[in-house]
Amino acid sequence: MSIQPITREHIVVQNEGNLVSNMDGEKVMLSIASGKYYNLGVTGGRIWELIELPKSVEEIVATLESEFDIEASLCEEQVRSFLELLSKEGLIQIREE
């Protein structure tokens, strides 16, 4: 199964069935479905919080740009890359706008 590239217009949201906890300022997660453990880190944890409810990639990037000192194009590139990894692991849903 190939994963389509995520664009600014896509809407992303968490899948259910994951236990998430804070550990020393970082988010860690256990996927109940796969039994896999993930360390989302600080920024990944923030993205995870933002997609508790459906959000466009554009909204996520705009929020992170305002919260972190990061160039817009680099922020978008890293957010899309992170979301693609979450998608490959089956942790999020990607929807057309």
Short mmCIF file of C-alpha atoms in Angstrom, two decimals:
data_model
loop_
_atom_site.label_atom_id
_atom_site.label_comp_id
_atom_site.label_asym_id
_atom_site.label_seq_id
_atom_site.Cartn_x
_atom_site.Cartn_y
_atom_site.Cartn_z
CA MET A 1 0.00 0.00 0.00
CA SER A 2 1.55 3.29 -1.05
CA ILE A 3 1.09 6.44 0.98
CA GLN A 4 0.21 9.55 -0.97
CA PRO A 5 2.24 12.68 -0.27
CA ILE A 6 0.61 14.96 2.28
CA THR A 7 -0.15 18.49 1.11
CA ARG A 8 -1.02 21.70 2.95
CA GLU A 9 -4.67 21.14 2.09
CA HIS A 10 -5.01 17.69 3.66
CA ILE A 11 -6.89 17.33 6.91
CA VAL A 12 -5.28 15.08 9.52
CA VAL A 13 -6.65 13.65 12.75
CA GLN A 14 -5.50 11.11 15.33
CA ASN A 15 -6.71 7.52 15.10
CA GLU A 16 -8.24 6.14 18.27
CA GLY A 17 -6.60 3.39 20.28
CA ASN A 18 -3.39 5.02 21.44
CA LEU A 19 -2.29 5.68 25.00
CA VAL A 20 -0.33 8.93 25.28
CA SER A 21 1.56 10.21 28.29
CA ASN A 22 3.98 12.99 29.17
CA MET A 23 7.45 11.86 30.19
CA ASP A 24 10.02 14.50 31.12
CA GLY A 25 8.35 17.10 28.85
CA GLU A 26 8.02 14.78 25.86
CA LYS A 27 5.03 12.82 24.64
CA VAL A 28 5.28 9.05 24.50
CA MET A 29 2.64 6.83 22.98
CA LEU A 30 1.68 3.18 22.94
CA SER A 31 -0.37 1.91 20.02
CA ILE A 32 -2.86 -0.58 21.41
CA ALA A 33 -3.43 -2.05 17.93
CA SER A 34 0.23 -2.79 17.15
CA GLY A 35 1.79 -2.87 20.61
CA LYS A 36 4.45 -0.43 19.39
CA TYR A 37 5.88 2.33 21.55
CA TYR A 38 6.68 5.78 20.11
CA ASN A 39 8.56 8.75 21.52
CA LEU A 40 6.99 11.75 19.81
CA GLY A 41 9.35 14.25 21.42
CA VAL A 42 8.38 17.82 22.24
CA THR A 43 7.49 19.06 18.76
CA GLY A 44 5.92 15.78 17.66
CA GLY A 45 3.93 15.79 20.88
CA ARG A 46 2.68 19.28 20.09
CA ILE A 47 1.62 18.15 16.61
CA TRP A 48 -0.17 15.18 18.20
CA GLU A 49 -2.07 17.58 20.50
CA LEU A 50 -3.04 19.77 17.55
CA ILE A 51 -4.55 16.87 15.62
CA GLU A 52 -6.78 15.66 18.44
CA LEU A 53 -9.48 17.30 16.32
CA PRO A 54 -9.24 17.43 12.51
CA LYS A 55 -6.82 20.14 11.31
CA SER A 56 -5.38 21.03 7.96
CA VAL A 57 -1.63 20.75 7.52
CA GLU A 58 -1.68 24.48 6.79
CA GLU A 59 -3.25 25.17 10.21
CA ILE A 60 -0.70 22.95 11.97
CA VAL A 61 2.21 24.68 10.25
CA ALA A 62 0.83 28.16 11.05
CA THR A 63 0.43 27.24 14.73
CA LEU A 64 3.95 25.81 15.00
CA GLU A 65 5.45 28.82 13.20
CA SER A 66 3.89 31.09 15.82
CA GLU A 67 5.08 28.91 18.73
CA PHE A 68 8.60 28.02 17.57
CA ASP A 69 11.35 30.04 15.93
CA ILE A 70 11.40 28.25 12.57
CA GLU A 71 11.38 29.21 8.91
CA ALA A 72 8.01 28.58 7.22
CA SER A 73 9.27 26.28 4.45
CA LEU A 74 11.37 24.19 6.85
CA CYS A 75 8.46 23.92 9.28
CA GLU A 76 6.12 22.70 6.56
CA GLU A 77 8.65 20.18 5.25
CA GLN A 78 9.24 18.72 8.70
CA VAL A 79 5.55 18.63 9.62
CA ARG A 80 4.66 16.83 6.39
CA SER A 81 7.50 14.34 6.90
CA PHE A 82 6.39 13.63 10.48
CA LEU A 83 2.76 13.20 9.44
CA GLU A 84 3.77 10.81 6.66
CA LEU A 85 5.58 8.68 9.25
CA LEU A 86 2.51 8.69 11.50
CA SER A 87 0.39 7.73 8.51
CA LYS A 88 2.66 4.80 7.59
CA GLU A 89 2.33 3.55 11.17
CA GLY A 90 -1.48 3.80 10.97
CA LEU A 91 -1.66 6.39 13.75
CA ILE A 92 -3.53 9.11 11.87
CA GLN A 93 -6.23 9.58 9.24
CA ILE A 94 -5.61 11.78 6.22
CA ARG A 95 -8.58 13.34 4.49
CA GLU A 96 -9.08 15.55 1.49
CA GLU A 97 -10.21 19.06 2.40
#
